[in-house]
Coordinates of C-alpha atoms and ligand atoms in Angstrom, one line a residue:
Chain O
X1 CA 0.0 0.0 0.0
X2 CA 1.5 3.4 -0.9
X3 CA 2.2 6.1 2.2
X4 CA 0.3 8.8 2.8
X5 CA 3.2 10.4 4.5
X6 CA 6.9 9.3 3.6
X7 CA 9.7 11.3 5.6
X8 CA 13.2 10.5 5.1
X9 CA 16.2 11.9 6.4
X10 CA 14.1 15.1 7.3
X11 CA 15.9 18.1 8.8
X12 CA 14.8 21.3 10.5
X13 CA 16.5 23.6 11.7
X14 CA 15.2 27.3 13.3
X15 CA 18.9 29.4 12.6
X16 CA 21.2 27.7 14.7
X17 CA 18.9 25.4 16.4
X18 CA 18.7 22.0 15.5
X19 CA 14.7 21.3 15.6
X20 CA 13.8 17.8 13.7
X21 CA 17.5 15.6 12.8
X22 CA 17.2 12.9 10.3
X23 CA 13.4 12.3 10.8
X24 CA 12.5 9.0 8.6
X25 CA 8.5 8.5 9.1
X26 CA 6.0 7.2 7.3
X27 CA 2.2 6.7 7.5
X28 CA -0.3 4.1 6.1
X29 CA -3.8 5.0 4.9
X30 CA -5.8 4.4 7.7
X31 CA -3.3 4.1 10.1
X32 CA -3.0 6.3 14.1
X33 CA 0.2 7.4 14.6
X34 CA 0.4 8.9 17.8
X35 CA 4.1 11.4 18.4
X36 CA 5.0 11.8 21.7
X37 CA 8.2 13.4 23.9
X38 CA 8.5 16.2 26.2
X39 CA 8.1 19.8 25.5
X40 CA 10.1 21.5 23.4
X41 CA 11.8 17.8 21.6
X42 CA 9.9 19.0 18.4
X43 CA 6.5 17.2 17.9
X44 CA 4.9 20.2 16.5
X45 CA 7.1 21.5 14.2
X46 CA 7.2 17.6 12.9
X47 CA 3.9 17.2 12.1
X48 CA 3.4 21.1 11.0
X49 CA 6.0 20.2 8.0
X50 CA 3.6 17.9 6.9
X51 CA 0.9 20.4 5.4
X52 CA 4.1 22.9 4.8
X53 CA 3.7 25.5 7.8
X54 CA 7.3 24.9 8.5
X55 CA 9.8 24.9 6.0
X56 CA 12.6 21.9 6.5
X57 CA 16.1 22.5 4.8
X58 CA 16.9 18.7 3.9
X59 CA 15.9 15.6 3.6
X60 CA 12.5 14.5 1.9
X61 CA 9.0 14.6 2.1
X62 CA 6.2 13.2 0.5
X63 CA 2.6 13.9 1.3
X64 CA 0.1 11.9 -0.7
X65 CA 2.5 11.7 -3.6
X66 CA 2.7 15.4 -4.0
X67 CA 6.5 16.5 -3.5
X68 CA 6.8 18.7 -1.0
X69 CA 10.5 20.3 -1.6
X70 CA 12.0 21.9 1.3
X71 CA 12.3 25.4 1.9
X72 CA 10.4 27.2 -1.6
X73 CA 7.8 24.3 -1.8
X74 CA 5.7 25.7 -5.1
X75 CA 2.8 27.3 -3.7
X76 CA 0.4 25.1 -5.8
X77 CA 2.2 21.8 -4.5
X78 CA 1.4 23.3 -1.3
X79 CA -2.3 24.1 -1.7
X80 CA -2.7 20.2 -3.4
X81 CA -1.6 18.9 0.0
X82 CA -3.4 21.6 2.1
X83 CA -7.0 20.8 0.6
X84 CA -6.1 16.3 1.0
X85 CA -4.6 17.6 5.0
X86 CA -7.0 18.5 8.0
X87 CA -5.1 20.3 11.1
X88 CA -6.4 20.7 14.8
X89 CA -4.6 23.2 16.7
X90 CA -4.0 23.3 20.4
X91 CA -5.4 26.4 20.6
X92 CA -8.5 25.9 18.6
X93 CA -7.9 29.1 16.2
X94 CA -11.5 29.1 15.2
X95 CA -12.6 32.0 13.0
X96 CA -14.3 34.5 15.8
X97 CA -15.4 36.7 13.6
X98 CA -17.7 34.0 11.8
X99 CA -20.7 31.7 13.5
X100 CA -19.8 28.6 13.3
X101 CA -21.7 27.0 10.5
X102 CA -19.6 29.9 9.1
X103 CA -16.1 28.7 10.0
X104 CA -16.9 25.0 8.5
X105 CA -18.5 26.4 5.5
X106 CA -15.4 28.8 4.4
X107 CA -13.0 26.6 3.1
X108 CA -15.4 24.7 1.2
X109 CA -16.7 27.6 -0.3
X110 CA -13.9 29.7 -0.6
X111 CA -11.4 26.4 -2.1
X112 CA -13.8 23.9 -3.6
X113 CA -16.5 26.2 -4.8
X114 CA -18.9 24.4 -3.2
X115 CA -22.8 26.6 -3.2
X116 CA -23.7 28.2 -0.4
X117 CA -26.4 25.8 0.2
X118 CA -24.4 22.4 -0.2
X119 CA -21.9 24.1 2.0
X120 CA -24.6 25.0 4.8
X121 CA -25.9 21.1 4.4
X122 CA -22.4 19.5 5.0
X123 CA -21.6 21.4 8.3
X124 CA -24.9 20.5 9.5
X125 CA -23.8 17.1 9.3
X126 CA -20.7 17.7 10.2
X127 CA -22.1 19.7 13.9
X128 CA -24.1 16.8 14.1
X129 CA -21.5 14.5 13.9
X130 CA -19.3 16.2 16.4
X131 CA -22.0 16.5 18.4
X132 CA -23.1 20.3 19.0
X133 CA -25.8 20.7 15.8
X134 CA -27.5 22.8 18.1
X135 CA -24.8 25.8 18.2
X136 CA -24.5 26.1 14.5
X137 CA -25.5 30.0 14.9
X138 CA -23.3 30.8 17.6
X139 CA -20.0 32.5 18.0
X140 CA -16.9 30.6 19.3
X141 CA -16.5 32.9 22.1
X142 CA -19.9 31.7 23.3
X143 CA -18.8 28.3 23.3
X144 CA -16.7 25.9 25.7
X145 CA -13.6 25.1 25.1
X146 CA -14.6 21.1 24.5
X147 CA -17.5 22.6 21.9
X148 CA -15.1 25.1 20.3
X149 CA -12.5 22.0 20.0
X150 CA -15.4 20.1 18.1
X151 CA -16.1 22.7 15.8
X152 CA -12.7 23.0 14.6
X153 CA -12.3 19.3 14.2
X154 CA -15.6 19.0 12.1
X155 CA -14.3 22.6 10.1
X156 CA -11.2 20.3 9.2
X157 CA -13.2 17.9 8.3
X158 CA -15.0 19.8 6.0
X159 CA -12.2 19.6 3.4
X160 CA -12.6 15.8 3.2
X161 CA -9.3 15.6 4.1
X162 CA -7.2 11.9 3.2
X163 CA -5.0 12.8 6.6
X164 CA -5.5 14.4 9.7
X165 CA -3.4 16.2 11.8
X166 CA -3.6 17.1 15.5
X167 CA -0.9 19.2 17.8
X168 CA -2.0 18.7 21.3
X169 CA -5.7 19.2 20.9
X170 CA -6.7 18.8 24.3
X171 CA -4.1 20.7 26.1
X172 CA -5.9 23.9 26.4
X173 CA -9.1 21.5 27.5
X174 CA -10.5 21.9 31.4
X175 CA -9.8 18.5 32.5
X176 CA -13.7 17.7 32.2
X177 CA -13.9 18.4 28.6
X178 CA -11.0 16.4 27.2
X179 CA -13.3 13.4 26.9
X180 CA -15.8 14.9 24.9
X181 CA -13.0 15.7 21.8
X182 CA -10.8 12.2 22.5
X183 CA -14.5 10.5 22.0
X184 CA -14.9 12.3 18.4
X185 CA -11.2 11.2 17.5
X186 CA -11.5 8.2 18.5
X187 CA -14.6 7.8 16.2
X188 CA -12.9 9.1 13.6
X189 CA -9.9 6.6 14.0
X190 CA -12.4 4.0 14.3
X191 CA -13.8 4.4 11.1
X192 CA -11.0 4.6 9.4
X193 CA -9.0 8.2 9.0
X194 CA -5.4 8.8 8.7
X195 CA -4.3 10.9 11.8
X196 CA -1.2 11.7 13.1
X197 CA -1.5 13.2 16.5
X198 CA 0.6 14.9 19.3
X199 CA -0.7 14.3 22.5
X200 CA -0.3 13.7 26.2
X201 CA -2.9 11.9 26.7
X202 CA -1.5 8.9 26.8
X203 CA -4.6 6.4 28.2
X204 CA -5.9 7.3 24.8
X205 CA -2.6 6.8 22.8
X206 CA -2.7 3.4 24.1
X207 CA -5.9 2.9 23.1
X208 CA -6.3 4.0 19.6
X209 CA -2.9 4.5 18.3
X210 CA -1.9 1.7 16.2
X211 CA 1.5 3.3 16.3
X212 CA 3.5 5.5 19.2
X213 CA 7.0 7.9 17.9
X214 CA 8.9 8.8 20.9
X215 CA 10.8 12.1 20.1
X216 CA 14.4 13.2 21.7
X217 CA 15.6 16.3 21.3
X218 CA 14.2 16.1 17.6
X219 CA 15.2 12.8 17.3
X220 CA 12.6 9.2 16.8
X221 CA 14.2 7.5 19.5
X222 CA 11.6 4.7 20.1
X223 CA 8.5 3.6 18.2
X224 CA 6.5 1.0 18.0
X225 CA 2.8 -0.7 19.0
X226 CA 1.7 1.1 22.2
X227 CA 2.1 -2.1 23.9
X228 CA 5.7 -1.8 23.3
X229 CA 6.4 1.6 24.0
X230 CA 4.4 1.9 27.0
X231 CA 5.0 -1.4 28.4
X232 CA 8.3 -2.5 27.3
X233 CA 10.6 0.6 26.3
X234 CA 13.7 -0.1 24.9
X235 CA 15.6 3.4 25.1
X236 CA 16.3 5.0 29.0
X237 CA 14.9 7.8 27.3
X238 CA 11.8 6.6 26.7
X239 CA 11.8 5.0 30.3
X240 CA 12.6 8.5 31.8
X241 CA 10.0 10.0 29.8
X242 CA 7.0 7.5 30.7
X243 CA 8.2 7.7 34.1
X244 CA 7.7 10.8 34.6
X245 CA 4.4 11.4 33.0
X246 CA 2.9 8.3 34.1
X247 CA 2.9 9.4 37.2
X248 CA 0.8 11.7 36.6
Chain K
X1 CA -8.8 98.6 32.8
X2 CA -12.2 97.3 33.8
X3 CA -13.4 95.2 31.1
X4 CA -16.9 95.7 30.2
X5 CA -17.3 92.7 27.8
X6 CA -21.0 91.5 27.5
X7 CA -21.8 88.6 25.2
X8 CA -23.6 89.5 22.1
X9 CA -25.9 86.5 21.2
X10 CA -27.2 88.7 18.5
X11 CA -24.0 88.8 17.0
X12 CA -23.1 85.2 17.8
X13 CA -27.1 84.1 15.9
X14 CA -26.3 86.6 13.1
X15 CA -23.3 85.0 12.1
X16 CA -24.2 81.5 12.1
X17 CA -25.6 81.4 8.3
X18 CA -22.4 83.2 7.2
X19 CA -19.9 80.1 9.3
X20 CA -22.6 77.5 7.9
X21 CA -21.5 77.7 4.5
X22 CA -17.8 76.8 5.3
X23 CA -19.7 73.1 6.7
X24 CA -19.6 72.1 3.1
X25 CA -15.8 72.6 3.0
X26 CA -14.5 71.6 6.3
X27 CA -16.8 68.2 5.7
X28 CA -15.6 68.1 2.1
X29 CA -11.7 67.8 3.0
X30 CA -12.0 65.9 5.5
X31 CA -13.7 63.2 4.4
X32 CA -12.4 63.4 1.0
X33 CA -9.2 63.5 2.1
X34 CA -9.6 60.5 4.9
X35 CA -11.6 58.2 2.1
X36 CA -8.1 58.7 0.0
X37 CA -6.3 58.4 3.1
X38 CA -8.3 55.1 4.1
X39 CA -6.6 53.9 1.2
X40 CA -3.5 55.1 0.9
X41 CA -3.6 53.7 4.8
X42 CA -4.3 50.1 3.7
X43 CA -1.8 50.1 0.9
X44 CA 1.5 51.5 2.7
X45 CA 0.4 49.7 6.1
X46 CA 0.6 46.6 4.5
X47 CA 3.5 47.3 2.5
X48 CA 5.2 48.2 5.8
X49 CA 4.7 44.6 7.0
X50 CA 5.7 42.7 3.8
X51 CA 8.4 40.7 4.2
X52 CA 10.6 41.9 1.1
X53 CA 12.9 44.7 1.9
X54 CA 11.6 46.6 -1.1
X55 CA 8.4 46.4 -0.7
X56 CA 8.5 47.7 2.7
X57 CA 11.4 50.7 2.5
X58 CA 8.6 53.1 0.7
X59 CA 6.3 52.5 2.9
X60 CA 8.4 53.1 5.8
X61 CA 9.4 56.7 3.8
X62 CA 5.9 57.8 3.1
X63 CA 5.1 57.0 6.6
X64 CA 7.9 58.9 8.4
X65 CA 8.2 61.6 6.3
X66 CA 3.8 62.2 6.9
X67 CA 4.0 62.0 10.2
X68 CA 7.4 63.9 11.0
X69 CA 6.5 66.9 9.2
X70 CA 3.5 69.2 10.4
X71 CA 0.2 69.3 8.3
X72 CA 0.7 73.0 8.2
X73 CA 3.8 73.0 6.5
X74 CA 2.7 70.1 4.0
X75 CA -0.7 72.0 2.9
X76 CA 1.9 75.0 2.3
X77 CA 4.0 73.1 0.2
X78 CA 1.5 71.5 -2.0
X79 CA -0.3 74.8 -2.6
X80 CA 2.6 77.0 -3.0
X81 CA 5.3 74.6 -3.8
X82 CA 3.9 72.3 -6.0
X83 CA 2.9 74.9 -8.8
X84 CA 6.9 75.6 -9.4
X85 CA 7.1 71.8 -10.5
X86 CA 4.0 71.4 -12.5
X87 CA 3.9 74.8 -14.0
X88 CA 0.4 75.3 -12.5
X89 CA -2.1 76.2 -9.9
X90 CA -3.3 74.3 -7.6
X91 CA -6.9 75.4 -6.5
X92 CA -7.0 75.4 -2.4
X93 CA -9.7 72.7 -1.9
X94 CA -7.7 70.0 -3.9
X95 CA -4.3 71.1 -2.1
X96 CA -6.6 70.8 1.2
X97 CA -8.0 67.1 0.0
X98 CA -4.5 66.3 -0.9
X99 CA -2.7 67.6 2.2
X100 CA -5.5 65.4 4.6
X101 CA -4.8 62.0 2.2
X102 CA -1.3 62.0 2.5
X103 CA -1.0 63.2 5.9
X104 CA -4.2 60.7 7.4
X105 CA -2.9 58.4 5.3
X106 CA 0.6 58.1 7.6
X107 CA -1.2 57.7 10.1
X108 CA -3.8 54.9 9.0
X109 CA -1.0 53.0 7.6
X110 CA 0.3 52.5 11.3
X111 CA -3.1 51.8 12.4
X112 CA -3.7 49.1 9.5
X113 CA -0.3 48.2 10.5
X114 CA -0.7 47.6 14.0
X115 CA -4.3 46.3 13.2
X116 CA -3.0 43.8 10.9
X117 CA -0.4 42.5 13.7
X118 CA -2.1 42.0 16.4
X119 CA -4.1 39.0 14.7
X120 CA -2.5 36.3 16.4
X121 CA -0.5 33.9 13.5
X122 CA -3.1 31.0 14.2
X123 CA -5.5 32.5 12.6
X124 CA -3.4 32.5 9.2
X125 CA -1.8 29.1 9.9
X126 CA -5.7 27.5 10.4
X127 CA -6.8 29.2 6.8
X128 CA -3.5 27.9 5.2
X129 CA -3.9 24.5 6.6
X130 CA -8.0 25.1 4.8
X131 CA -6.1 25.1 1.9
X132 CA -6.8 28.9 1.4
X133 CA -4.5 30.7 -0.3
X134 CA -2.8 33.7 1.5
X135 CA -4.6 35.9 0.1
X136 CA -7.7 34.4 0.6
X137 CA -6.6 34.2 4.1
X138 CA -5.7 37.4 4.1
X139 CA -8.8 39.1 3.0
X140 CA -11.4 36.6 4.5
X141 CA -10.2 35.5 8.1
X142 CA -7.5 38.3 8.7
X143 CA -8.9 41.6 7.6
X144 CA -12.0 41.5 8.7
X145 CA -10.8 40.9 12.0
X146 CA -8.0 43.6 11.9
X147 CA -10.5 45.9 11.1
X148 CA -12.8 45.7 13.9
X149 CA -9.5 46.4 15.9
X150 CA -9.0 49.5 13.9
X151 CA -12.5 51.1 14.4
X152 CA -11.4 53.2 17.4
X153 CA -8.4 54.4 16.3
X154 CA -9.6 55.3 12.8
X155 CA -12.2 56.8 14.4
X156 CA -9.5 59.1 16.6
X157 CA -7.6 59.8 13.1
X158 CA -11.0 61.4 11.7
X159 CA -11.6 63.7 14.5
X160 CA -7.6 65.2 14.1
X161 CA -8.4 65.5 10.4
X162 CA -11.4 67.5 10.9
X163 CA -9.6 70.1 13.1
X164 CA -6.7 70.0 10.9
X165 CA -8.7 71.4 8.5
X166 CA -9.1 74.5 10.4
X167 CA -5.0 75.2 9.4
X168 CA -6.3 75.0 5.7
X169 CA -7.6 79.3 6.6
X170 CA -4.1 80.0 5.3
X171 CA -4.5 78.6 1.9
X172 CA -8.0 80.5 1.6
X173 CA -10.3 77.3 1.4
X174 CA -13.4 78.4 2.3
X175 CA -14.0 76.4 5.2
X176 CA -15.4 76.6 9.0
X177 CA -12.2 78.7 10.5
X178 CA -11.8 81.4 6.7
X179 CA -15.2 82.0 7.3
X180 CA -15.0 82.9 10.6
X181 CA -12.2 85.0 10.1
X182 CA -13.9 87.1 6.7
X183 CA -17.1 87.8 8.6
X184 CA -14.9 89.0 11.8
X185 CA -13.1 91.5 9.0
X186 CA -16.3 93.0 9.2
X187 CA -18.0 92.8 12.4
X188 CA -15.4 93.0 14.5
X189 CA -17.3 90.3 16.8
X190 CA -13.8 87.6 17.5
X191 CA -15.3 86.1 20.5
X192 CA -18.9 85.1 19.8
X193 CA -17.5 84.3 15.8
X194 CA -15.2 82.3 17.0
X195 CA -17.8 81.0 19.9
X196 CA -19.8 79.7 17.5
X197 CA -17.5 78.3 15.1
X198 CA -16.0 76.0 17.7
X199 CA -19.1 74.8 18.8
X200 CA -19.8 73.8 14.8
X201 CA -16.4 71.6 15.3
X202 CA -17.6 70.4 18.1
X203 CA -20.8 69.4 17.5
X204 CA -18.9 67.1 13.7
X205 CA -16.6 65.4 15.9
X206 CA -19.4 64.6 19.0
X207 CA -21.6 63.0 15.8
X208 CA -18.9 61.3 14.4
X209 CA -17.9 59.6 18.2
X210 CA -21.5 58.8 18.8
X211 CA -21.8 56.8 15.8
X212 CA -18.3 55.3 15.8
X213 CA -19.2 54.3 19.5
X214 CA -22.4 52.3 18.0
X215 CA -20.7 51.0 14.9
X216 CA -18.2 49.9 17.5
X217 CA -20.3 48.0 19.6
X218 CA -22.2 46.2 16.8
X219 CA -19.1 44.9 15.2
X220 CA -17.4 43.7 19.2
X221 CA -20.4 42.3 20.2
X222 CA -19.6 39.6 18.2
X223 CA -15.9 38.5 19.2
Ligands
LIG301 N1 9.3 29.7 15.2 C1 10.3 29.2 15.9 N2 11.5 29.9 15.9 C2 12.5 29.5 16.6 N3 12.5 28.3 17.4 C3 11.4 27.6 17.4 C4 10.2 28.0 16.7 N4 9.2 27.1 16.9 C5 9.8 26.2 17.8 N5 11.1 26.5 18.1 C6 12.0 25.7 18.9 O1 12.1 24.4 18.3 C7 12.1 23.4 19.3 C8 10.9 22.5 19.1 O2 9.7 23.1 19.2 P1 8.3 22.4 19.1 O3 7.3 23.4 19.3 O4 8.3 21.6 17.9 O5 8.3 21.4 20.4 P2 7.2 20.5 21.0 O6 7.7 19.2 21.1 O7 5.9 20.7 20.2 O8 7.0 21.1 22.4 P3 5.7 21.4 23.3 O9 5.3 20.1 23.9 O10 6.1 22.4 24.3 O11 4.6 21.8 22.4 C9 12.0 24.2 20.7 O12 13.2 24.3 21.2 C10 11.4 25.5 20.3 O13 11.8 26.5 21.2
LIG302 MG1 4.1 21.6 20.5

């Protein structure tokens, strides 16, 4: 089966600093990857070269066959891979200035040229897939954090995207809420997306990943099937690391 | 000396049609000039934030050069200066539109500017990772944003350009302040003229702050 993602010998670097070194990676249709590692080893910027929001200087990368070059990817290489990948950011970055029917509708109307009405009809189904088809009129700001997570998982989905991609998504959750948006991932894993996702939580990376990456210091150190990882970790690294958040 | 001064409120009623047709004028250059300024805001305030070098140099020119150089003196040099170059007059209301464009339009450009900037960067990163395009992004997620931001302090920027109108007497534009000053050459009444005329300032810029403040809280209400 061809990758959706293929990395090899990926390296990033932000001036001097060393971010991602010799990254080889790749991901199966249909397949969870979950990345994990402590803060600041260089999850995000890993997964944000994959739909081209950082630049890498060398190496390679392939994202559903399209070539994307390092640093000057063409802009309509680029926009090919942007439409096939779906991104969920920590910090929601809804639209606030649109309802939120609006901010699933945009991209589909504005990239696709899908009508207003076919448009409106999808992000119904999308709210109600997420669960929160009654606060398709609302603002962001007048929703919870959990909600507002929701919405910009089913905006992502909009696109129909081949690959999803998630940095941290429930970090900036209340504690009570995290369940609500690791319940719509984990239906989406279950029926079958591609998602590659940066998280702590690692109950659920056990779970649903069918894949965990332990990062160094922008290094893979250890990966394997959570069971592995979690269980039986080969590097001290890793060790340390589960160790510590465990714990918690 | 004992001053004897009485306030004439004949004098100050009299002269009221008189200072009403300089309205026309004073309104005229000011938002004449601010609509070109508006634009000539939005075009060097984002230049000033491009990313090439010489995109953004101009911009930064235009910009100091506006705002580090008084109004007076600009509206002097276009009306006077300017004809040496172009081997013609310049009639006093365009040098008056002109003078309020470029020098609002320093001004705005910092506003867009600083309007533009303080959209946090996740807001462009989620419309490129739509597959937008950046200017799609731009225009659709970015702007409209920015430009609720940029409500109050426009609406500051109007209300100087207004009263720098008033300098605009020296050129002999017509406006609130020249007609003030014609219809005291005769009457000899400086306080209740110039009452009167500052209360017609005042009551422009009151209007235009009462409806900035509603436009302001329509378009907040929803962030
Ligand atoms: N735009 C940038 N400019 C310079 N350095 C950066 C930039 N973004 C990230 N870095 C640095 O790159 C390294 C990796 O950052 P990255 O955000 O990928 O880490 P992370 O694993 O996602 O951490 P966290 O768990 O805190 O989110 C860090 O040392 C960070 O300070
Ligand atoms: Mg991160």
């Amino acid at each position: 089966m061809t990758q959706i993602v293929k990395m090899q010998g990926l390296n990033k670097h932000f001036g001097e600093l060393h971010v991602l070194k010799e990254i080889d990676l790749s991901v199966e249709p249909g397949e969870v990857v979950v990345i994990i590692g402590a803060s600041g080893s260089g999850k995000s910027t890993l997964i944000r070269c994959v739909n081209g929001l950082e630049e890498y200087q060398s190496g390679q990368l392939l994202v559903d066959k399209e070539n994307l070059l390092p640093k000057g990817a063409s802009q309509k290489g680029l926009a090919t891979i942007r439409k096939q990948v779906g991104m969920v950011f920590q910090q929601f970055n809804l639209f606030p200035h649109l309802t939120v029917k609006k901010n699933i509708m945009l991209a589909p109307t504005k990239v696709k040229e899908v009508s207003d009405t076919d448009a409106a009809r999808l992000a119904d189904r999308l709210l109600d897939r997420v669960g929160i088809a009654t606060q398709a009129n609302k603002y962001p700001s007048q929703l919870s954090g959990g909600q507002q997570q929701r919405v910009a998982i089913a905006r992502a989905l909009a696109m129909d995207p081949r690959l999803m991609l998630f940095d941290e998504p429930t970090s900036a959750l209340d504690p009570e809420m995290i369940g609500e948006v690791l319940d719509v991932m984990r239906e989406l894993a279950k029926e079958g997306m591609t998602m590659m996702v940066v998280t702590h939580e690692m109950g659920f990376a056990r779970e649903v990943a069918d894949r965990v990456i332990y990062i160094h210091e922008g290094r893979i150190v250890e990966e394997g099937k959570p069971e592995a990882v979690f269980d039986n970790p080969q590097h001290e690294r890793t060790q340390a690391f589960l160790a510590r958040v465990l714990k918690h | 000396m004992e001053s004897t001064f009485q306030f004439d409120w004949q004098a100050a009623i009299n002269s009221i049609p008189f200072l009403l047709k300089g309205i026309p004028y004073t309104l005229l250059i000011s938002f004449g000039g601010l609509a070109i300024g508006f634009a000539l805001g939005i075009l060097f305030g984002l230049l000033s934030i491009n990313k090439r070098w010489f995109m953004r140099w101009p911009a930064t020119a235009y910009i100091e050069i506006f705002r580090g150089t008084p109004i007076l003196v600009q509206v002097l040099f276009i009306f006077y200066g300017l004809p040496d170059l172009l081997g013609g007059p310049i009639d006093p209301l365009t040098a008056g539109i002109a003078a309020i464009a470029l020098n609002s339009g320093a001004y705005i450009s910092e506003v867009v500017r600083g309007g533009v900037q303080s959209i946090d960067r996740g807001q462009t990163e989620a419309g490129l990772s739509l597959g937008l395009s950046r200017t799609q992004t731009f225009w659709s997620i970015v702007w409209p944003q920015a430009f609720r931001r940029m409500i109050p302090p426009l609406g500051n920027q109007a209300i100087v350009s207004i009263k720098d109108t008033s300098l605009f007497s020296v050129i002999g534009v017509g406006e609130l302040v020249r007609q003030g000053q014609v219809y005291i050459a005769n009457t000899f009444t400086a306080f209740e003229v110039y009452f009167v005329v500052a209360l017609m300032y005042l009551c422009i810029t009151l209007s235009l702050s009462v409806g900035l403040r509603m436009l302001e809280r329509r378009g907040v209400a929803n962030i």
